[in-house]
Amino acid sequence: MQFVRMYTGLDSRSHFEDLPLPSHAPGETSPLSLPQFKAAILRRGIKSVDRWQNAPLRQYVITLAGRIEIETSDGEKRVFGPGDILLTEDVQGEGHRVRVIGEEERVALSLHLA
């Protein structure tokens, strides 16, 4: 399994990076170190499109329902659906924009990192 990191590069543009989730044997628990975090449920309506923006803070965003397309300022686009994990770290720079695709609202769990 893997997750996607979205970050600001030295060029001030947002980029995607694929990273592996820590692996472990079946039946074992893989520790996820999240000292002091807050959680929130994010909802976006059908066909909603955002302006260019930065992530408000470092956070893991896990899509629970619906699908979105994120375009980073370097021009790359990726689609995220249920079960996908995104680490947002592009809190500076040119940012990204989000578009809900399909006929279902997008619901996600956000884990805010300290």
Coordinates of C-alpha atoms in Angstrom, one line a residue:
M1 CA 0.0 0.0 0.0
Q2 CA 1.0 3.6 -0.5
F3 CA -0.1 7.1 0.2
V4 CA 0.4 10.4 -1.7
R5 CA 2.3 13.4 -0.3
M6 CA 1.5 16.8 -1.7
Y7 CA 4.2 19.3 -0.9
T8 CA 5.7 22.7 -2.0
G9 CA 9.0 22.3 -3.9
L10 CA 11.9 24.7 -4.0
D11 CA 10.2 26.2 -7.1
S12 CA 7.3 27.3 -4.9
R13 CA 5.0 24.9 -6.8
S14 CA 2.9 22.1 -5.4
H15 CA 4.0 18.5 -6.4
F16 CA 2.8 14.9 -5.7
E17 CA 5.1 12.2 -4.4
D18 CA 4.1 8.5 -3.9
L19 CA 5.3 7.0 -0.6
P20 CA 4.9 3.5 0.8
L21 CA 2.9 2.9 4.0
P22 CA 5.1 1.2 6.7
S23 CA 4.7 -2.6 6.2
H24 CA 4.0 -5.2 8.8
A25 CA 3.1 -8.9 8.9
P26 CA -0.6 -9.9 8.7
G27 CA -2.2 -9.8 12.2
E28 CA 0.3 -7.2 13.5
T29 CA -0.4 -3.5 14.0
S30 CA 1.8 -0.9 12.3
P31 CA 2.3 2.1 14.6
L32 CA 1.3 5.4 13.2
S33 CA 2.9 8.2 15.2
L34 CA 0.4 11.1 15.5
P35 CA 1.3 13.0 18.6
Q36 CA -1.5 15.4 19.5
F37 CA -3.8 15.6 16.6
K38 CA -7.3 16.9 15.9
A39 CA -9.7 15.4 13.4
A40 CA -12.4 16.8 11.2
I41 CA -14.9 15.6 8.6
L42 CA -14.7 17.5 5.3
R43 CA -17.6 17.6 2.9
R44 CA -17.7 19.0 -0.7
G45 CA -20.8 19.2 -2.8
I46 CA -21.3 17.6 -6.2
K47 CA -19.4 19.4 -9.0
S48 CA -17.8 21.8 -6.5
V49 CA -14.6 23.4 -7.8
D50 CA -12.1 25.4 -5.6
R51 CA -9.9 28.3 -6.5
W52 CA -6.1 27.9 -6.3
Q53 CA -5.3 27.4 -2.6
N54 CA -2.7 26.1 -0.1
A55 CA -3.4 23.4 2.4
P56 CA -4.4 25.2 5.6
L57 CA -2.1 23.0 7.7
R58 CA -0.2 19.7 7.5
Q59 CA -2.8 16.9 7.6
Y60 CA -3.6 13.4 6.4
V61 CA -6.8 13.4 4.4
I62 CA -8.5 10.1 3.9
T63 CA -11.4 10.0 1.4
L64 CA -14.4 8.1 2.7
A65 CA -16.9 8.7 -0.1
G66 CA -17.0 10.4 -3.5
R67 CA -14.1 11.3 -5.8
I68 CA -12.0 14.4 -6.3
E69 CA -9.4 15.5 -8.8
I70 CA -6.6 17.6 -7.4
E71 CA -4.4 19.7 -9.8
T72 CA -1.1 20.9 -8.4
S73 CA 0.5 24.1 -9.6
D74 CA 3.1 22.1 -11.6
G75 CA 0.2 20.9 -13.8
E76 CA -0.2 17.3 -12.6
K77 CA -3.7 16.0 -11.9
R78 CA -4.6 13.0 -9.7
V79 CA -7.9 11.4 -8.7
F80 CA -8.6 10.4 -5.1
G81 CA -11.5 8.1 -4.1
P82 CA -12.6 6.1 -1.1
G83 CA -9.7 4.7 0.9
D84 CA -7.1 6.9 -0.7
I85 CA -4.7 8.7 1.8
L86 CA -3.2 12.1 1.0
L87 CA -0.6 13.9 3.2
T88 CA -1.0 17.7 2.5
E89 CA 2.1 19.7 3.1
D90 CA 1.8 22.5 0.5
V91 CA 1.1 25.2 3.0
Q92 CA 3.1 27.8 1.1
G93 CA 3.7 28.5 -2.6
E94 CA 1.4 28.4 -5.6
G95 CA -0.8 25.7 -4.2
H96 CA -3.4 23.4 -5.8
R97 CA -7.1 23.2 -6.7
V98 CA -9.7 20.6 -6.0
R99 CA -12.7 19.5 -8.2
V100 CA -15.4 17.0 -7.1
I101 CA -16.0 14.5 -9.9
G102 CA -18.9 12.2 -10.4
E103 CA -22.4 12.3 -9.0
E104 CA -21.6 11.9 -5.3
E105 CA -20.5 14.4 -2.7
R106 CA -17.0 13.9 -1.4
V107 CA -16.6 13.1 2.3
A108 CA -13.2 12.8 3.9
L109 CA -11.6 12.5 7.3
S110 CA -8.8 15.0 8.1
L111 CA -6.2 14.2 10.7
H112 CA -4.5 17.5 11.6
L113 CA -0.8 17.1 12.4
A114 CA 0.9 19.1 15.2

